[in-house]
Each structure stands twice: as C-alpha cells, then as structure tokens.
Short mmCIF file of C-alpha atoms in Angstrom, two decimals:
data_model
loop_
_atom_site.label_atom_id
_atom_site.label_comp_id
_atom_site.label_asym_id
_atom_site.label_seq_id
_atom_site.Cartn_x
_atom_site.Cartn_y
_atom_site.Cartn_z
CA UNK A 1 112.30 -18.57 137.33
CA UNK A 2 114.85 -19.75 135.39
CA UNK A 3 116.16 -16.04 135.04
CA UNK A 4 116.12 -15.83 138.85
CA UNK A 5 118.63 -19.25 138.73
CA UNK A 6 120.64 -17.54 136.06
CA UNK A 7 121.21 -14.23 138.18
CA UNK A 8 121.75 -16.47 141.86
CA UNK A 9 124.10 -18.63 139.55
CA UNK A 10 125.91 -15.52 138.07
CA UNK A 11 126.15 -13.72 141.23
CA UNK A 12 127.31 -17.28 143.26
CA UNK A 13 130.67 -17.32 140.65
CA UNK A 14 131.25 -13.72 140.59
CA UNK A 15 130.80 -13.83 144.74
CA UNK A 16 133.32 -16.30 145.22
CA UNK A 17 135.82 -15.10 142.25
CA UNK A 18 135.66 -11.70 144.45
CA UNK A 19 136.32 -13.27 147.72
CA UNK A 20 139.27 -15.27 146.44
CA UNK A 21 140.95 -12.77 144.65
CA UNK A 22 140.21 -10.33 147.55
CA UNK A 23 141.45 -12.95 150.24
CA UNK A 24 144.92 -13.59 148.24
CA UNK A 25 145.57 -9.79 147.67
CA UNK A 26 144.52 -9.60 151.24
CA UNK A 27 146.98 -11.61 152.06
CA UNK A 28 149.76 -10.11 150.05
CA UNK A 29 149.03 -6.63 151.64
CA UNK A 30 149.30 -9.17 155.12
CA UNK A 31 152.40 -9.83 154.42
CA UNK A 32 153.79 -6.03 153.68
CA UNK A 33 152.62 -5.54 157.15
CA UNK A 34 153.71 -8.62 159.09
CA UNK A 35 154.06 -7.14 162.36
CA UNK A 36 150.09 -6.26 162.63
CA UNK A 37 149.48 -9.67 161.35
CA UNK A 38 151.65 -10.84 164.40
CA UNK A 39 149.03 -9.45 166.63
CA UNK A 40 146.07 -10.42 164.60
CA UNK A 41 147.19 -14.02 164.90
CA UNK A 42 147.99 -13.59 168.42
CA UNK A 43 144.84 -12.06 168.85
CA UNK A 44 143.37 -15.18 167.07
CA UNK A 45 145.23 -17.63 169.26
CA UNK A 46 144.01 -16.18 172.51
CA UNK A 47 140.36 -16.77 171.62
CA UNK A 48 140.86 -19.89 169.72
CA UNK A 49 143.80 -21.53 170.99
CA UNK A 50 143.26 -24.63 169.64
CA UNK A 51 142.25 -23.70 166.70
CA UNK A 52 145.22 -20.54 165.93
CA UNK A 53 147.48 -23.37 163.87
CA UNK A 54 144.89 -23.44 161.10
CA UNK A 55 144.72 -19.58 160.18
CA UNK A 56 142.41 -20.46 157.49
CA UNK A 57 139.08 -18.58 157.39
CA UNK A 58 137.20 -18.25 160.83
CA UNK A 59 134.03 -19.73 158.64
CA UNK A 60 135.18 -22.98 158.87
CA UNK A 61 136.52 -22.83 162.33
CA UNK A 62 134.03 -25.42 163.79
CA UNK A 63 134.41 -24.22 167.44
CA UNK A 64 131.10 -22.10 167.15
CA UNK A 65 129.30 -24.01 164.90
CA UNK A 66 126.85 -24.75 167.92
CA UNK A 67 126.63 -21.82 169.34
CA UNK A 68 125.61 -20.18 166.10
CA UNK A 69 123.05 -22.44 164.81
CA UNK A 70 121.77 -22.90 168.72
CA UNK A 71 121.47 -18.81 168.81
CA UNK A 72 120.51 -18.68 165.23
CA UNK A 73 117.19 -20.96 166.36
CA UNK A 74 116.25 -19.36 169.23
CA UNK A 75 116.25 -15.95 167.56
CA UNK A 76 114.61 -17.36 164.50
CA UNK A 77 112.04 -19.32 166.37
CA UNK A 78 111.36 -15.87 168.82
CA UNK A 79 110.78 -13.99 165.64
CA UNK A 80 108.79 -16.49 164.07
CA UNK A 81 106.64 -16.83 167.07
CA UNK A 82 106.18 -12.85 167.46
CA UNK A 83 105.25 -12.74 163.83
CA UNK A 84 103.00 -15.12 162.98
CA UNK A 85 101.06 -14.62 166.37
CA UNK A 86 101.30 -10.54 166.43
CA UNK A 87 102.82 -8.54 164.19
CA UNK A 88 101.62 -9.86 160.85
CA UNK A 89 97.63 -10.67 162.19
CA UNK A 90 97.91 -7.17 163.25
CA UNK A 91 99.14 -5.54 159.48
CA UNK A 92 96.92 -7.57 157.85
CA UNK A 93 93.82 -6.70 159.84
CA UNK A 94 94.62 -3.02 159.47
CA UNK A 95 95.13 -3.67 155.52
CA UNK A 96 92.08 -5.76 155.45
CA UNK A 97 90.14 -2.70 157.47
CA UNK A 98 91.04 -0.49 155.61
CA UNK A 99 90.30 -2.18 151.70
CA UNK A 100 87.01 -2.68 153.58
CA UNK A 101 86.57 1.24 154.75
CA UNK A 102 87.26 2.03 151.21
CA UNK A 103 85.33 -0.68 149.40
CA UNK A 104 82.21 0.95 151.31
CA UNK A 105 83.01 4.32 150.60
CA UNK A 106 82.77 3.36 147.06
CA UNK A 107 79.77 1.63 147.26
CA UNK A 108 78.26 4.58 149.49
CA UNK A 109 79.20 6.88 146.79
CA UNK A 110 77.68 4.88 144.13
CA UNK A 111 74.77 4.19 146.36
CA UNK A 112 74.52 8.15 146.56
CA UNK A 113 75.27 8.75 142.68
CA UNK A 114 72.37 6.40 141.74
CA UNK A 115 70.26 8.14 144.53
CA UNK A 116 70.89 11.69 142.81
CA UNK A 117 70.58 10.39 138.96
CA UNK A 118 67.02 8.60 140.51
CA UNK A 119 66.19 12.36 141.38
CA UNK A 120 67.17 13.91 138.46
CA UNK A 121 65.41 11.75 136.58
CA UNK A 122 62.01 12.01 138.23
CA UNK A 123 62.14 15.73 138.32
CA UNK A 124 62.76 15.92 134.52
CA UNK A 125 59.53 13.27 134.36
CA UNK A 126 57.80 15.85 136.61
CA UNK A 127 58.83 18.53 134.68
CA UNK A 128 57.81 17.02 131.57
CA UNK A 129 54.30 16.10 132.63
CA UNK A 130 53.71 19.60 134.09
CA UNK A 131 54.65 21.05 130.32
CA UNK A 132 52.23 18.58 129.32
CA UNK A 133 49.43 19.73 131.81
CA UNK A 134 50.00 22.94 131.48
CA UNK A 135 49.78 22.60 127.56
CA UNK A 136 46.78 20.92 127.84
CA UNK A 137 45.03 23.21 129.71
CA UNK A 138 45.72 25.96 127.37
CA UNK A 139 44.83 24.28 124.73
CA UNK A 140 41.23 23.36 126.46
CA UNK A 141 40.54 26.84 127.26
CA UNK A 142 41.20 27.65 124.08
CA UNK A 143 38.66 25.35 122.68
CA UNK A 144 36.30 25.78 125.18
CA UNK A 145 36.31 30.14 124.35
CA UNK A 146 35.86 28.77 120.47
CA UNK A 147 32.95 26.97 121.77
CA UNK A 148 31.43 29.42 123.65
CA UNK A 149 32.39 31.90 120.45
CA UNK A 150 30.92 29.84 118.08
CA UNK A 151 27.69 29.39 120.02
CA UNK A 152 27.35 33.26 120.72
CA UNK A 153 27.78 34.34 117.20
CA UNK A 154 25.22 31.46 115.85
CA UNK A 155 23.17 33.03 118.81
CA UNK A 156 23.60 36.02 117.18
CA UNK A 157 22.95 35.35 113.45
CA UNK A 158 19.90 33.45 114.39
CA UNK A 159 18.45 36.21 116.05
CA UNK A 160 19.55 38.48 113.33
CA UNK A 161 17.98 35.81 110.83
CA UNK A 162 14.49 35.70 112.71
CA UNK A 163 14.58 39.83 112.68
CA UNK A 164 15.27 40.23 109.09
CA UNK A 165 12.47 37.36 108.06
CA UNK A 166 10.14 38.72 110.50
CA UNK A 167 11.04 42.23 109.12
CA UNK A 168 10.77 40.88 105.55
CA UNK A 169 7.14 39.32 106.08
CA UNK A 170 5.91 42.72 107.31
CA UNK A 171 7.39 44.49 104.45
CA UNK A 172 5.42 41.84 102.42
CA UNK A 173 2.36 41.92 104.47
CA UNK A 174 2.71 45.83 104.37
CA UNK A 175 3.08 45.58 100.46
CA UNK A 176 0.04 43.22 99.61
CA UNK A 177 -1.65 45.82 101.89
CA UNK A 178 -0.70 48.64 100.25
CA UNK A 179 -1.58 47.15 96.79
CA UNK A 180 -4.45 45.86 97.62
CA UNK A 181 -5.44 49.14 98.81
CA UNK A 182 -4.25 50.54 95.57
CA UNK A 183 -6.34 48.18 94.38
CA UNK A 184 -9.64 48.93 95.82
CA UNK A 185 -8.50 53.06 95.27
CA UNK A 186 -8.17 52.01 91.61
CA UNK A 187 -11.42 50.30 91.48
CA UNK A 188 -13.04 52.88 93.69
CA UNK A 189 -11.43 55.47 91.08
CA UNK A 190 -13.01 53.16 88.53
CA UNK A 191 -16.28 52.94 89.89
CA UNK A 192 -16.74 56.58 90.16
CA UNK A 193 -15.38 57.26 86.92
CA UNK A 194 -17.97 54.87 85.23
CA UNK A 195 -20.79 56.37 87.47
CA UNK A 196 -19.97 59.55 86.63
CA UNK A 197 -19.59 59.12 82.79
CA UNK A 198 -22.11 55.92 82.12
CA UNK A 199 -24.28 56.24 84.99
CA UNK A 200 -23.83 52.79 84.96
CA UNK A 201 -23.36 51.08 88.81
CA UNK A 202 -20.61 48.61 88.94
CA UNK A 203 -20.31 45.84 91.33
CA UNK A 204 -16.99 46.58 93.29
CA UNK A 205 -15.97 43.19 93.36
CA UNK A 206 -15.81 43.29 89.65
CA UNK A 207 -13.78 46.11 89.88
CA UNK A 208 -11.41 45.13 92.04
CA UNK A 209 -10.66 41.36 89.37
CA UNK A 210 -11.04 44.08 86.74
CA UNK A 211 -8.04 46.03 88.25
CA UNK A 212 -6.31 42.88 89.40
CA UNK A 213 -6.53 41.69 85.54
CA UNK A 214 -5.13 44.78 84.86
CA UNK A 215 -2.17 44.56 87.12
CA UNK A 216 -1.20 41.40 86.38
CA UNK A 217 -1.25 41.96 82.87
CA UNK A 218 0.80 44.94 83.49
CA UNK A 219 3.98 43.43 82.24
CA UNK A 220 2.47 42.92 78.40
CA UNK A 221 1.04 46.76 78.50
CA UNK A 222 2.73 49.42 76.80
CA UNK A 223 1.44 51.49 79.16
CA UNK A 224 -1.15 52.09 81.50
CA UNK A 225 -3.06 54.66 79.75
CA UNK A 226 -3.21 52.44 76.83
CA UNK A 227 -4.51 49.65 79.17
CA UNK A 228 -7.15 52.17 80.68
CA UNK A 229 -8.49 53.07 77.20
CA UNK A 230 -8.17 49.73 76.65
CA UNK A 231 -10.55 48.99 79.16
CA UNK A 232 -12.39 52.07 79.09
CA UNK A 233 -13.07 50.90 75.09
CA UNK A 234 -13.99 47.03 76.02
CA UNK B 1 143.32 -4.78 162.50
CA UNK B 2 144.35 -4.78 158.92
CA UNK B 3 143.40 -8.74 158.75
CA UNK B 4 140.54 -8.38 156.49
CA UNK B 5 139.22 -11.72 157.91
CA UNK B 6 139.84 -10.96 161.33
CA UNK B 7 136.04 -9.10 161.39
CA UNK B 8 134.78 -12.94 161.19
CA UNK B 9 136.33 -14.04 163.94
CA UNK B 10 133.92 -15.04 166.42
CA UNK B 11 134.79 -15.20 170.36
CA UNK B 12 132.09 -15.40 173.37
CA UNK B 13 131.40 -11.99 174.67
CA UNK B 14 132.06 -12.05 178.44
CA UNK B 15 133.50 -15.32 180.53
CA UNK B 16 129.99 -14.93 182.43
CA UNK B 17 128.29 -15.49 178.85
CA UNK B 18 129.67 -18.64 178.44
CA UNK B 19 127.19 -21.56 178.92
CA UNK B 20 127.21 -25.44 177.71
CA UNK B 21 124.35 -27.75 177.19
CA UNK B 22 125.92 -31.09 177.84
CA UNK B 23 129.04 -31.29 175.99
CA UNK B 24 128.09 -28.39 173.25
CA UNK B 25 129.67 -25.02 173.99
CA UNK B 26 126.77 -23.00 173.20
CA UNK B 27 127.94 -19.08 174.57
CA UNK B 28 126.56 -16.04 173.86
CA UNK B 29 128.85 -14.80 171.21
CA UNK B 30 129.49 -11.65 169.25
CA UNK B 31 127.34 -13.50 166.47
CA UNK B 32 125.09 -14.23 168.75
CA UNK B 33 124.44 -10.60 170.27
CA UNK B 34 124.01 -9.40 166.87
CA UNK B 35 121.90 -11.79 166.21
CA UNK B 36 119.73 -10.88 169.54
CA UNK B 37 120.26 -6.60 168.15
CA UNK B 38 118.10 -7.43 165.20
CA UNK B 39 115.65 -9.85 166.90
CA UNK B 40 115.06 -6.49 169.05
CA UNK B 41 115.35 -4.38 166.38
CA UNK B 42 112.86 -6.15 164.16
CA UNK B 43 110.61 -6.63 167.16
CA UNK B 44 110.11 -3.19 168.34
CA UNK B 45 110.44 -1.32 165.22
CA UNK B 46 107.45 -3.80 163.84
CA UNK B 47 105.55 -3.73 166.74
CA UNK B 48 105.37 -0.31 167.24
CA UNK B 49 104.72 0.34 163.50
CA UNK B 50 101.47 -2.46 163.26
CA UNK B 51 100.24 -1.04 167.04
CA UNK B 52 98.57 1.95 165.68
CA UNK B 53 96.73 0.35 163.16
CA UNK B 54 95.87 3.92 161.28
CA UNK B 55 93.49 3.99 158.64
CA UNK B 56 95.85 6.25 156.86
CA UNK B 57 99.32 5.12 158.15
CA UNK B 58 102.12 6.76 159.17
CA UNK B 59 105.25 6.66 158.23
CA UNK B 60 106.58 3.46 160.11
CA UNK B 61 103.06 1.99 159.71
CA UNK B 62 103.43 2.55 156.08
CA UNK B 63 106.97 1.01 155.85
CA UNK B 64 105.31 -2.22 157.69
CA UNK B 65 103.04 -2.39 155.82
CA UNK B 66 105.44 -2.21 152.47
CA UNK B 67 107.45 -4.76 153.58
CA UNK B 68 104.61 -6.61 154.45
CA UNK B 69 102.89 -6.65 151.25
CA UNK B 70 106.64 -6.98 149.39
CA UNK B 71 106.81 -10.35 151.32
CA UNK B 72 102.97 -11.64 150.52
CA UNK B 73 103.38 -10.75 146.89
CA UNK B 74 106.57 -12.62 146.47
CA UNK B 75 105.01 -15.39 148.23
CA UNK B 76 101.70 -15.09 146.13
CA UNK B 77 103.91 -15.00 143.26
CA UNK B 78 106.06 -17.56 143.43
CA UNK B 79 103.65 -20.33 145.54
CA UNK B 80 100.36 -19.43 144.98
CA UNK B 81 97.16 -18.56 147.40
CA UNK B 82 98.14 -21.84 148.95
CA UNK B 83 101.52 -20.38 150.04
CA UNK B 84 99.87 -18.36 152.81
CA UNK B 85 100.83 -20.83 155.35
CA UNK B 86 104.62 -20.40 154.65
CA UNK B 87 103.88 -16.54 154.39
CA UNK B 88 105.05 -16.07 158.21
CA UNK B 89 108.31 -18.24 157.77
CA UNK B 90 109.34 -16.31 154.37
CA UNK B 91 108.50 -12.99 156.12
CA UNK B 92 111.24 -14.11 159.43
CA UNK B 93 113.37 -15.01 156.91
CA UNK B 94 113.59 -12.24 154.70
CA UNK B 95 113.77 -9.63 157.99
CA UNK B 96 116.33 -12.51 159.22
CA UNK B 97 118.92 -12.19 156.68
CA UNK B 98 117.94 -8.52 155.29
CA UNK B 99 119.30 -7.57 158.86
CA UNK B 100 122.30 -9.63 159.31
CA UNK B 101 123.07 -8.08 155.72
CA UNK B 102 122.89 -4.87 156.57
CA UNK B 103 123.84 -4.34 160.22
CA UNK B 104 126.51 -6.14 158.80
CA UNK B 105 127.89 -3.03 157.26
CA UNK B 106 127.92 -0.91 160.10
CA UNK B 107 131.74 -0.58 161.49
CA UNK B 108 132.74 -2.84 164.21
CA UNK B 109 129.07 -5.23 164.06
CA UNK B 110 129.42 -8.57 163.24
CA UNK B 111 127.81 -10.02 159.73
CA UNK B 112 126.45 -12.87 161.45
CA UNK B 113 124.82 -14.11 157.59
CA UNK B 114 128.73 -14.31 156.32
CA UNK B 115 129.13 -17.39 158.32
CA UNK B 116 128.17 -20.43 156.23
CA UNK B 117 126.87 -22.17 159.21
CA UNK B 118 124.17 -19.97 159.66
CA UNK B 119 123.62 -19.46 155.92
CA UNK B 120 123.40 -23.21 155.83
CA UNK B 121 121.19 -23.82 158.77
CA UNK B 122 118.75 -21.50 157.45
CA UNK B 123 118.79 -23.26 153.71
CA UNK B 124 118.35 -26.99 155.69
CA UNK B 125 115.01 -25.71 157.25
CA UNK B 126 113.99 -25.19 154.00
CA UNK B 127 115.29 -28.11 152.45
CA UNK B 128 114.12 -30.29 155.28
CA UNK B 129 110.67 -28.34 155.28
CA UNK B 130 110.44 -28.91 151.70
CA UNK B 131 111.27 -32.65 151.81
CA UNK B 132 109.18 -33.75 154.85
CA UNK B 133 106.21 -31.58 154.01
CA UNK B 134 106.55 -32.73 150.98
CA UNK B 135 106.35 -36.54 151.31
CA UNK B 136 104.01 -35.72 153.98
CA UNK B 137 101.33 -34.46 151.00
CA UNK B 138 102.34 -36.44 148.06
CA UNK B 139 103.69 -39.65 149.82
CA UNK B 140 105.27 -41.56 146.76
CA UNK B 141 104.46 -39.50 144.46
CA UNK B 142 107.24 -37.02 145.24
CA UNK B 143 109.78 -38.62 144.00
CA UNK B 144 108.25 -38.43 140.40
CA UNK B 145 109.34 -34.99 141.22
CA UNK B 146 113.11 -36.37 140.13
CA UNK B 147 111.44 -38.08 136.74
CA UNK B 148 110.34 -35.41 134.72
CA UNK B 149 107.73 -36.51 132.54
CA UNK B 150 108.21 -37.72 128.65
CA UNK B 151 112.11 -38.10 129.42
CA UNK B 152 112.36 -41.04 126.87
CA UNK B 153 113.28 -44.38 128.74
CA UNK B 154 117.13 -44.66 128.06
CA UNK B 155 117.60 -41.11 129.15
CA UNK B 156 116.24 -42.30 132.81
CA UNK B 157 119.53 -43.42 133.83
CA UNK B 158 121.24 -40.08 133.20
CA UNK B 159 118.23 -37.62 133.99
CA UNK B 160 117.13 -39.19 137.51
CA UNK B 161 120.93 -38.60 139.23
CA UNK B 162 121.11 -35.67 137.86
CA UNK B 163 117.41 -34.46 139.11
CA UNK B 164 118.89 -36.24 142.49
CA UNK B 165 121.59 -34.12 142.24
CA UNK B 166 120.52 -30.92 141.58
CA UNK B 167 117.63 -31.39 143.94
CA UNK B 168 120.36 -32.28 147.26
CA UNK B 169 122.38 -29.35 146.35
CA UNK B 170 119.63 -26.65 146.63
CA UNK B 171 120.52 -26.43 150.25
CA UNK B 172 124.93 -25.61 149.37
CA UNK B 173 123.82 -23.52 146.71
CA UNK B 174 121.06 -21.75 148.86
CA UNK B 175 123.85 -21.57 151.80
CA UNK B 176 126.89 -20.26 149.88
CA UNK B 177 125.34 -17.93 147.60
CA UNK B 178 124.37 -15.74 150.54
CA UNK B 179 127.47 -16.44 152.53
CA UNK B 180 130.25 -16.02 149.54
CA UNK B 181 128.28 -12.44 148.86
CA UNK B 182 128.93 -11.56 152.10
CA UNK B 183 132.31 -12.40 152.86
CA UNK B 184 133.43 -11.22 149.67
CA UNK B 185 132.11 -7.44 149.95
CA UNK B 186 133.06 -7.40 154.02
CA UNK B 187 136.74 -8.37 152.73
CA UNK B 188 136.90 -5.94 149.70
CA UNK B 189 135.20 -3.11 151.78
CA UNK B 190 137.91 -4.17 154.32
CA UNK B 191 140.84 -4.27 152.29
CA UNK B 192 140.05 -0.65 151.05
CA UNK B 193 139.83 0.72 154.28
CA UNK B 194 142.85 -1.06 155.36
CA UNK B 195 145.23 0.75 151.65
CA UNK B 196 143.74 4.11 153.67
CA UNK B 197 145.13 2.87 156.77
CA UNK B 198 148.02 1.83 155.51
CA UNK B 199 149.33 4.88 153.49
CA UNK B 200 148.49 6.83 156.75
CA UNK B 201 151.16 4.68 158.07
CA UNK B 202 153.52 4.96 155.17
CA UNK B 203 153.84 8.36 154.28
CA UNK B 204 152.32 10.33 157.14
CA UNK B 205 150.81 13.58 156.59
CA UNK B 206 150.74 13.21 152.92
CA UNK B 207 148.82 9.81 153.46
CA UNK B 208 145.95 11.30 154.91
CA UNK B 209 145.42 13.08 151.58
CA UNK B 210 146.33 9.63 149.66
CA UNK B 211 144.25 7.51 151.83
CA UNK B 212 141.51 9.44 151.13
CA UNK B 213 141.17 8.04 147.30
CA UNK B 214 140.62 3.92 148.78
CA UNK B 215 138.58 5.88 150.89
CA UNK B 216 136.50 7.19 148.26
CA UNK B 217 135.92 4.20 146.87
CA UNK B 218 134.76 2.44 149.78
CA UNK B 219 132.25 5.52 150.08
CA UNK B 220 130.91 3.63 146.31
CA UNK B 221 131.39 0.33 147.66
CA UNK B 222 129.16 0.81 151.04
CA UNK B 223 126.47 1.34 148.20
CA UNK B 224 126.55 -1.57 146.35
CA UNK B 225 126.86 -3.31 149.34
CA UNK B 226 123.74 -2.12 150.62
CA UNK B 227 122.53 -3.26 147.40
CA UNK B 228 123.96 -6.93 147.47
CA UNK B 229 122.57 -7.06 151.21
CA UNK B 230 118.99 -6.56 149.98
CA UNK B 231 119.36 -8.27 146.85
CA UNK B 232 121.19 -11.27 148.74
CA UNK B 233 117.78 -11.60 150.91
CA UNK B 234 115.56 -11.13 147.89
CA UNK B 235 117.30 -14.15 146.27
CA UNK B 236 117.77 -16.08 149.50
CA UNK B 237 113.87 -16.00 150.30
CA UNK B 238 112.79 -16.02 146.46
CA UNK B 239 114.09 -19.43 146.06
CA UNK B 240 113.04 -20.54 149.05
CA UNK B 241 109.47 -19.49 148.30
CA UNK B 242 110.79 -21.48 144.76
CA UNK B 243 111.54 -24.88 146.73
CA UNK B 244 108.45 -25.00 149.12
CA UNK B 245 106.24 -24.99 145.76
CA UNK B 246 107.16 -28.06 145.66
CA UNK B 247 105.27 -28.95 149.09
CA UNK B 248 102.12 -27.80 147.13
CA UNK B 249 102.09 -29.00 143.82
CA UNK B 250 105.13 -31.08 141.73
CA UNK B 251 105.50 -28.78 138.36
CA UNK B 252 106.48 -31.49 136.56
#
C-alpha cells in the first residue's frame, strides 16, 4: 500500500513537471508561429467569447463545469445500473457455472477412479481366493489318493501276511505229519527188526516213544548209527 | 491547430443540443459526446461478450471475464470479501476512466479524463461515499481515524491536523494525479506532432523527411501513453478501493 502511495506521488510530481515543461515549451513554439495562434485564439473566442481574455487551460474555464459534471453523472449512473443489474451478474454466473461444472467433473472422475480401484481390489481378492481354493483342492486330492493307496497297500500286506501265515502252518503241519510218519515208519522198522532178530514182540507205542526220545536226543548223539547201536545194546 | 491546449477546448456540438436546467448550462458538448461513446462502446461490448455465457469462452467472453476477474481481485485484495458490494462501483469507475484515457489517444477525439472537473467529480464521489458510509457504519468511532493508536499525548495536537489534512486532500490528489497525467501526455503528443507540421511549413519538401523524426518519437510516445492510460485507471481505482476500505474497517 505504501509502495502504491509512493508510485502515485511520484507520478503526480512527474506529470505536473512534464505538463508545465511541455506547456512552456509549447508556448515558445506557439510564439514562433503567431499567425496560427491568432487563428486558434479566434476560434477560442468564437466558442467561449466571455472567456476569450483568459488564455489559460480550458480545464480551468468554469463555463462547462456544470455540463461536464451533469453528463458524467448521467453516463456514470447509466453504466453503473447496466453493469450492476445485467452485465456483472451475467459474467459472475457464467464463471460460477463453469467452476461448478469443473468441480462436478473432478468429482465424477474421482468417484470413477474409486470405483475402478474397488473393482480391481475385488478382482484381486477373488483371484487370491480362487488360487487358495485350487491349492486346497489339489492338496486334498493328493491326500485322498495317498490315503487310498495306503489302504490298498495295507489290505494287500494283510492279505499277503495272512497267506504267508497260512502257508507256514500248512508247511509246519506237513512237517509234523511227515515227522510222525517217519517216526512211525522208524518204529515199525524197529519192531520188524526186533521181531526178526529177537523174535520178540515190541509194543508199537513203546517203539514210538523210543524213537521220539532218540530223535530228541539226536543233537547230542554223534551219529544215528551209534544211536541205533546204543539202542540195540540197550 | 498548433496550439497544444486547443484539444482540451470544450464546445457544444450543435445549437439544437444546448440544454439548460434552470439557469445552468448543461449543453451536449464534445466532452459529453465522448462520454456517451464510451458508454455505448462499453455497454455494447460487455453485453455482447456476456450474452453467450458459454462454458468454453470465446475471445470476447474471455476478455470480459478477464476484466471481471481483474477488478474482482483488485477489490478483494484491497477491501476484502466485504468489498463485494462496492464491486459494481469500482468496475464502472475503472471502465469510465480507462475508456476516457484510451479513447483520448484516438486522433481528433476528446479526452474527458483530462478535465479536472471530471476527475474531481469521480474523486468526490468516492470521498463523499467514504465520509457518509464511514460515519453511518462506525458512528463517532469513524473520527478515531484521525488519531492513530499509540500516539503520545503531547503529539496529538500535531498528529490530528496532519491526519485530517491527509484525509481531506485525498480527492484532490486522486483527481489531480489522473488529470495531470492525461493533460501532460496529450500536450506532449501534440507538441511533437506540431514539430512535424512546423518542419514541413519551414523546409517544404525536405521538411517531410525531417518531420518524420518527431513523428517517430510520437509513435513511441503513443505506446507510453497507452501504458499510462491503463496505469492511471488502475491507480485511480486501486486508491478508490483503499479509501473505501475505511468504510468497512478502520485500520488503526
């Protein structure tokens, strides 16, 4: 504000200086062409005869003060009314309308951006969910298959083991049967031998028990022949 | 035509346009004619420019809106948001002064802002408004305007007359600044133009070549005068804003 006052003050001083300088300069010039001045003064005199004598600036001639102020007031008042009632509200409403339009456009853009961001987010969430689901399905399948395989394997193993056990018992039974048959045969042979050699009858049961005891003590015997002899001796 | 002050001469345009209100002569003069031309020009221009109200402004509308924003910013910066009620006044003032200053640069036109009575009338309008509205709003408190706070008691007899004087002289400085700038510029232009004419009169054919020099100078001066025309309209309205600010809040 101070600056404006300074500039204003300066411009006044400058303007007044220029005015006075130019005016005095102009005055000298006017003297040089005095015939022109004469015609000018003549013209001035015809326009304002009562002030022809005072050849000062027309600005200080009060003849037209009232007229100037009057027409200025008329023009100023007319302009003021036109501007205040019509032009300025028009311009201001146009500017406001544009501002509102721009603001609503910006709002629309923002809401659209938000919408698209929400959609993108949802899409990503769905993608993540479906990926997790797929992984769960795969894992579940693998587990199921594994469990199924385990069951099948177990069944097979049980079956095999049962078969093995059965076979083993069969073998064992066969072994036992064979052994008993061997013992019976041996007892029979012994009975027959004793009968032939000694003419004595040996009870089959005794013979079998003897054979059995011989078989059980077999491990201690150096040889079956020796055993036989020992038994014979006995 | 070589008297440089003849351009400021006022005369009624036609005997049929000589009006009187009572005994007061309010004839339609060349000064009034240029005021009227300014009114018609600005009204038509701004009405046409603001009529279309397009969302994307054309050249004319852009110009009108720039002018609007320019004055609106000036009022807001200098008075504040409450200054909106003075906006049409400041706008009219600016248009009136600006048109007076610039139309005056058209050859053979009349510069009504080069007349002290015109600028004084506008300055007095502002001054009286400040006084009346200021007292109406602030009552007796308005006169504290002449006594800045924090002044030592012994300085009061000195400060108060100075403040009153600086307040009372406002319309004078406001009007003389504009008037003096306009009259100085126009006299200068006329003097240089007179040189050109004088050289032709003095040297004949060679005078046309010599006369080109002051004419060239005048071309530059016209540019300066356009700047001054705008600057003085701006200064006039800014100062009016600053003065009108006192009707809303008293600074000190």
